[in-house]
Short mmCIF file of C-alpha atoms in Angstrom, two decimals:
data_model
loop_
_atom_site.label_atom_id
_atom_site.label_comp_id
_atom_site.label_asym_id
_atom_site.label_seq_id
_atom_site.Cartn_x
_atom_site.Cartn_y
_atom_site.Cartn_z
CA UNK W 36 -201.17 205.89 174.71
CA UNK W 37 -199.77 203.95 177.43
CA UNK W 38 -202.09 204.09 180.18
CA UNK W 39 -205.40 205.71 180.65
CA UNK W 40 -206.69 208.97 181.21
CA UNK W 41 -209.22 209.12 184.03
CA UNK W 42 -211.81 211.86 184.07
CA UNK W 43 -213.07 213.35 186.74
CA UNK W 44 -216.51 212.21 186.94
CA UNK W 45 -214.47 208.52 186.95
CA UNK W 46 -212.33 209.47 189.50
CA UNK W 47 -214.71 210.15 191.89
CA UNK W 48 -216.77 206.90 191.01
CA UNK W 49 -213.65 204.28 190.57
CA UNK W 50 -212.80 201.28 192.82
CA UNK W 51 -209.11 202.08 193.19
CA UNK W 52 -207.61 202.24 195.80
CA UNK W 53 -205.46 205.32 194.46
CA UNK W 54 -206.32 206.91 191.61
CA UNK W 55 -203.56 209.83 190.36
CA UNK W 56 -203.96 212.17 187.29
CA UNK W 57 -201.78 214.08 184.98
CA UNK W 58 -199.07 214.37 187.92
CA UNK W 59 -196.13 216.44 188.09
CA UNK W 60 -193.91 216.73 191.17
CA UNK W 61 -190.94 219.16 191.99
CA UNK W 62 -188.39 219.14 194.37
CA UNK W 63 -187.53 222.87 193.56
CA UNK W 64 -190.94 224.77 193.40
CA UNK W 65 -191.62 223.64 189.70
CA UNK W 66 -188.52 224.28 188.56
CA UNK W 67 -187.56 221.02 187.41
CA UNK W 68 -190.25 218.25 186.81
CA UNK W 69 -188.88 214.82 188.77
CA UNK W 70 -192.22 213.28 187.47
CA UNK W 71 -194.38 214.23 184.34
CA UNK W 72 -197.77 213.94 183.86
CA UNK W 73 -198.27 210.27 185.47
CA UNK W 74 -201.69 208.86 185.62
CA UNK W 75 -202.37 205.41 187.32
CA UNK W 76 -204.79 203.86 189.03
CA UNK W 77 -203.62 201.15 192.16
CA UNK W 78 -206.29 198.16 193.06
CA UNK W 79 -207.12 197.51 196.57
CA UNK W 80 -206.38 194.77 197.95
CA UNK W 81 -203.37 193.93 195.49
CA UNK W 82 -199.99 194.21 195.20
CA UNK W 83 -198.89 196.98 192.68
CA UNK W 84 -194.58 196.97 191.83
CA UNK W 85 -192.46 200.05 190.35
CA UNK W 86 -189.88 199.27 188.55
CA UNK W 87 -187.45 201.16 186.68
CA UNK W 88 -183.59 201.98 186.68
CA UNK W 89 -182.37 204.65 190.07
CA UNK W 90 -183.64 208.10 190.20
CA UNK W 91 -186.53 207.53 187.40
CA UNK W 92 -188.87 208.32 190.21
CA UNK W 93 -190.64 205.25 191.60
CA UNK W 94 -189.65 206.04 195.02
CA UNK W 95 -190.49 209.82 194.47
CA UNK W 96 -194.36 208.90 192.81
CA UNK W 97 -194.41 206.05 195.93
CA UNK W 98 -194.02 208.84 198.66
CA UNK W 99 -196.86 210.58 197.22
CA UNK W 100 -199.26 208.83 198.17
CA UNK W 101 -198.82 209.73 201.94
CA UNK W 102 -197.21 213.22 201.49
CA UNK W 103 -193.91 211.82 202.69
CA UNK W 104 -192.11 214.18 200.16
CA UNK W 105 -193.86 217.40 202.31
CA UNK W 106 -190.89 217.11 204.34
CA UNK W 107 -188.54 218.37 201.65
CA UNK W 108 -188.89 222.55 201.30
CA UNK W 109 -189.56 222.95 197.97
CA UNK W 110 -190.92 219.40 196.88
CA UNK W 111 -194.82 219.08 196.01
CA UNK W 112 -196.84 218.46 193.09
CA UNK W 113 -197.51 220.71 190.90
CA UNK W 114 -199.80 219.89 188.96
CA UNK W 115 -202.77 216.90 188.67
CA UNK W 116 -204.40 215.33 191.57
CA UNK W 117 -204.28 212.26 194.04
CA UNK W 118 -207.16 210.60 195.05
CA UNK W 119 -206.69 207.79 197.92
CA UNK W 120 -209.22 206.01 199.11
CA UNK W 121 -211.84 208.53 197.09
CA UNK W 122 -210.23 211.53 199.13
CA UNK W 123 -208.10 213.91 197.44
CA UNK W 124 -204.87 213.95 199.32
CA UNK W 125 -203.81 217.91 199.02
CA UNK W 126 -207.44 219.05 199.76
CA UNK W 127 -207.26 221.70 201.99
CA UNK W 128 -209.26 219.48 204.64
CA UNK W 129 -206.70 216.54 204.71
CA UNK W 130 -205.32 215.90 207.94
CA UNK W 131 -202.27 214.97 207.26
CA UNK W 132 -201.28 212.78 210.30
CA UNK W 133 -205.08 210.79 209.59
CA UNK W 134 -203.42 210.08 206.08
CA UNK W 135 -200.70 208.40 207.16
CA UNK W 136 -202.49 206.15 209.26
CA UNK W 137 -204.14 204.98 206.52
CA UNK W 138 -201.04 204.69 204.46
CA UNK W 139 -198.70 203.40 206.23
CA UNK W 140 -195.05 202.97 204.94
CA UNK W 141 -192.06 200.29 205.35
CA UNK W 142 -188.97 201.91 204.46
CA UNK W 143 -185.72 200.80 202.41
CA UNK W 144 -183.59 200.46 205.65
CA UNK W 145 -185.20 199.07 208.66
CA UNK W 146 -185.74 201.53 211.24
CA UNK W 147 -187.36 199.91 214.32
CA UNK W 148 -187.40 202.18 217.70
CA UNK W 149 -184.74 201.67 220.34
CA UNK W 150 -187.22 200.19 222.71
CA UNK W 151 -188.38 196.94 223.36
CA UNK W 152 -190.20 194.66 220.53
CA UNK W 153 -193.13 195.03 222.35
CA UNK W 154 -193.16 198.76 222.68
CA UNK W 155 -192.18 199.22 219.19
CA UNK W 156 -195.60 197.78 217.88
CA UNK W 157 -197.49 199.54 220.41
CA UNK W 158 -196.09 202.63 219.69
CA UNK W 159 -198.42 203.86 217.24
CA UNK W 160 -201.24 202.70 219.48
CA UNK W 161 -200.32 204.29 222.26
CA UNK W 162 -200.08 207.97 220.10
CA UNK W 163 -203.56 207.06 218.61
CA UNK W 164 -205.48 207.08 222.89
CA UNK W 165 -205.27 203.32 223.06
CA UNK W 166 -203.89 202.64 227.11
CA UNK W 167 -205.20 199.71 228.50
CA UNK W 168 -203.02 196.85 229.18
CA UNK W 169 -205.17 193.71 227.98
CA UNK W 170 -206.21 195.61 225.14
CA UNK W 171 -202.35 196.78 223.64
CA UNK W 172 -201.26 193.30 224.68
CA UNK W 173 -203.91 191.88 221.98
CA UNK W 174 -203.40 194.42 219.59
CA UNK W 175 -199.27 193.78 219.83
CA UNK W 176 -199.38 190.16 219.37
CA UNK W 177 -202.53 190.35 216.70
CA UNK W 178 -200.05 192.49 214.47
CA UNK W 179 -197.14 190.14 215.61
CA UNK W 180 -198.60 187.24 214.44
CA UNK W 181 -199.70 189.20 210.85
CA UNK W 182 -196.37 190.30 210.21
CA UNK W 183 -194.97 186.13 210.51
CA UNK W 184 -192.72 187.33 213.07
CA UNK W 185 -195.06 186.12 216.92
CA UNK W 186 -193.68 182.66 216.74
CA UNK W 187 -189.83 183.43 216.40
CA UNK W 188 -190.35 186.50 219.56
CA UNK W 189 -192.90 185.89 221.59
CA UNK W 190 -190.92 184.98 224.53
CA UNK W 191 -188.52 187.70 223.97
CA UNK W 192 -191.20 190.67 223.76
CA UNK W 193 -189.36 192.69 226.57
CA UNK W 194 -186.00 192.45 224.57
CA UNK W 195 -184.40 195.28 222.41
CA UNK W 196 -185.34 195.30 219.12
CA UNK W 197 -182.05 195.51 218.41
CA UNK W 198 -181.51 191.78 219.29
CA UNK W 199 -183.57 190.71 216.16
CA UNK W 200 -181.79 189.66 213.03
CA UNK W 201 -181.95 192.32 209.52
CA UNK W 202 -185.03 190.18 208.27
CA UNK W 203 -186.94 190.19 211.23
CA UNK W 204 -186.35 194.10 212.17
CA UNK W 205 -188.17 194.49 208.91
CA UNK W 206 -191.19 192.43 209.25
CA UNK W 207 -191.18 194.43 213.36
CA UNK W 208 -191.01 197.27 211.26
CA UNK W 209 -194.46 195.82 209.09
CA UNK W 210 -195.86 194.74 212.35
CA UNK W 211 -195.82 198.09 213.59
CA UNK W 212 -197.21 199.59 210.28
CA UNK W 213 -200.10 197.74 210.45
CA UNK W 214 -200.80 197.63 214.11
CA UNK W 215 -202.49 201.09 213.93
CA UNK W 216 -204.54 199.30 211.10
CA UNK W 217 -203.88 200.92 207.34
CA UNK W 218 -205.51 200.38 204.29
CA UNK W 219 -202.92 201.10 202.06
CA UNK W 220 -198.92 200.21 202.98
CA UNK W 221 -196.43 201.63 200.77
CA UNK W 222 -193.01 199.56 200.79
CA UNK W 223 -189.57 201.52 199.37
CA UNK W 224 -187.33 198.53 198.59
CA UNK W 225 -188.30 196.72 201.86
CA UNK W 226 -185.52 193.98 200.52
CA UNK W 227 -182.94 194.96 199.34
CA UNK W 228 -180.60 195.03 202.84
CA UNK W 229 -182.02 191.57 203.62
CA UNK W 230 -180.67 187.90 202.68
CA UNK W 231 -182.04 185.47 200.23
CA UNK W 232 -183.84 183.72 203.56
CA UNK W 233 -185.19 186.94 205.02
CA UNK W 234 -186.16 188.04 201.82
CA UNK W 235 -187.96 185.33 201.03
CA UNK W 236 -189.78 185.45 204.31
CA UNK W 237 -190.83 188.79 203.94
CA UNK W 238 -192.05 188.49 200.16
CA UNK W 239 -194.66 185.15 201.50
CA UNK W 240 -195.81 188.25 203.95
CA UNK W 241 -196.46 190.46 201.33
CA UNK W 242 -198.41 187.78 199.42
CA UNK W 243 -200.51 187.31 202.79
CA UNK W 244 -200.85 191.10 203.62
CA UNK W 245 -202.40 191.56 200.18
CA UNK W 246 -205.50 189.84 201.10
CA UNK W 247 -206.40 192.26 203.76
CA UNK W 248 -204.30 195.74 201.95
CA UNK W 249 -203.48 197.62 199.42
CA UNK W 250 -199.56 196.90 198.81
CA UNK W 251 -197.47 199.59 196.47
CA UNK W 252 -193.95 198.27 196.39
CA UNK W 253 -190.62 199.74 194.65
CA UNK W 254 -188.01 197.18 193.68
CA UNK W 255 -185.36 196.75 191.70
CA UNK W 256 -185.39 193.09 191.65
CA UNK W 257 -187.33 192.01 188.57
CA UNK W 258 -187.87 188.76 189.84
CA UNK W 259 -189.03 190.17 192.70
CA UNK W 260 -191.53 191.86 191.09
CA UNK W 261 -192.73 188.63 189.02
CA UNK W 262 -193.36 186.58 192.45
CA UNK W 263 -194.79 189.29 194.30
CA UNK W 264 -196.80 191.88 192.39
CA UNK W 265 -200.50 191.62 190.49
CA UNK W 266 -200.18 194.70 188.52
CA UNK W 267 -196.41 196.47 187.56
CA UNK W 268 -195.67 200.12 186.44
CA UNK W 269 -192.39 201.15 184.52
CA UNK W 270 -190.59 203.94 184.93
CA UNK W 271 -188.48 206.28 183.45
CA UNK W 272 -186.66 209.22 183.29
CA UNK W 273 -189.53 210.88 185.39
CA UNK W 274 -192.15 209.37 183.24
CA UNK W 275 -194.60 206.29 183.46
CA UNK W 276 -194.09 204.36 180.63
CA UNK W 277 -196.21 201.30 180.51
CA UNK W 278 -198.44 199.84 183.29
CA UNK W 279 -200.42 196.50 183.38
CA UNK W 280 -200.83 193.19 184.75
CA UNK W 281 -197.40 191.44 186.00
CA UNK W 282 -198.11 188.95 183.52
CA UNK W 283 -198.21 190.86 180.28
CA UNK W 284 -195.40 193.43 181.49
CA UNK W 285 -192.76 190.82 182.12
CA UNK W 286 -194.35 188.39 179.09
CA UNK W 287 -195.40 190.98 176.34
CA UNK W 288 -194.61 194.28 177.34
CA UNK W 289 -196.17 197.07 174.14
CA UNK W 290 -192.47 198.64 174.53
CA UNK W 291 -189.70 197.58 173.41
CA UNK W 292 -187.94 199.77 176.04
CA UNK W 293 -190.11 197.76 178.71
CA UNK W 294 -188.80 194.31 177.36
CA UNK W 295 -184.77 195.77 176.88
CA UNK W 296 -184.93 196.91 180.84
CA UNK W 297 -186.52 193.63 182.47
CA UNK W 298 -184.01 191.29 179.90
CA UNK W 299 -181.14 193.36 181.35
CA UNK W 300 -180.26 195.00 178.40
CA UNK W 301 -180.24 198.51 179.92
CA UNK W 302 -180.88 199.82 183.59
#
């Protein structure tokens, strides 16, 4: 067996920061299984990668965590459960909208607001009661400076962000995630629009985020996931095949399967 089975009475007592057993997940009310009985368990305050070839459901498992896929009729999971942060995420009692400020997500594209870079970090602020001037002017450069990006705007905080380069819309885009102050941030790809220079900018981030969150990235790029990641999980054909420290995945993988996919043989 690949990865371990948690029981219940562990899942309610583990450190993880997301703990997920015997998943399956739909996009057509059970129809079809896009994952199959996953079980994996993410450390906080570490940077946990997916990798596997397109469509073999990283991003799918990924936008799980926050419910992202509830926006698709027909998608759920069907069977298993999510815990994050010790709460079970389709508990009746989950407030959906508190979730996702506590998993926050930085998408594949970035997708900043057509408003200033200011306003775009203070966004989410603003939704969650907070008003006062002095106090979103802290908060806005606090993030700012967290996201490596307060140096290269902050005389420019009233311009579009629009006017900011591919590599720093994304790391706006992370600013803004963690202004409203997440545990967990979920990133789909966050690189793979960006240049070598941007990319490498954002991945030092990621290394620097880690020490205060829980980081869950997809990638494709397996030397990505060697520079950036702690722990890795491989995927496949809806199914997690082997998950353990970055190290011994990319070094001495138990499947051979593992090893053929991050040599390049197949994928």
């Amino acid at each position: 067996m690949i990865h371990k089975v948690i029981s219940e009475e562990n899942v309610k007592t583990a450190p993880s920061a997301i703990v997920a057993q015997d998943v399956d997940f739909s996009y057509d009310g059970g129809k079809t299984l896009s994952l199959k009985n996953i079980s994996l368990e993410v450390p906080p305050k570490k940077v946990t990668a997916f990798i596997g070839p397109s469509g073999c459901g990283k991003s799918t498992f990924l936008r799980c965590f926050n419910r992202m896929n509830d926006m698709i009729d027909g998608a759920g999971v069907t069977r298993g459960s999510i815990h994050v942060l010790d709460e079970e995420i389709h508990h009746p009692s989950i407030n959906v909208i508190d979730l996702r400020k506590k998993v926050g997500m930085v998408f594949q594209k970035s997708n900043p607001f057509p408003r200033s870079i200011s306003d775009n970090v203070a966004y989410g602020l603003r939704l969650n009661g907070i008003t006062q001037k002095s106090e979103l002017q802290d908060r806005v450069e606090h993030s700012l400076r967290g996201a490596a990006l307060w140096d290269e705007v902050k005389d420019r905080l009233h311009e579009s962000a629009f006017s900011l380069s591919g590599g720093q819309q994304q790391r706006l885009c992370i600013a803004r995630t963690i202004a409203v102050e997440p545990r967990v941030i979920l990133m789909d790809e966050p690189c793979s629009a960006l240049d070598p220079v941007a990319t490498a900018k954002v991945e030092n981030l990621i290394s620097e985020l880690a020490k205060e969150y829980t980081i869950v990235i997809v990638t494709h790029n397996m030397q990505q996931a060697t520079r950036v990641s702690d722990f890795t999980a491989y995927f496949y054909l809806g199914e997690l095949l082997e998950h353990g420290s970055t190290k011994k995945i990319f070094s001495n993988p138990d499947l051979k399967q593992t090893e053929d996919y991050i040599s390049g043989r197949f994928g």
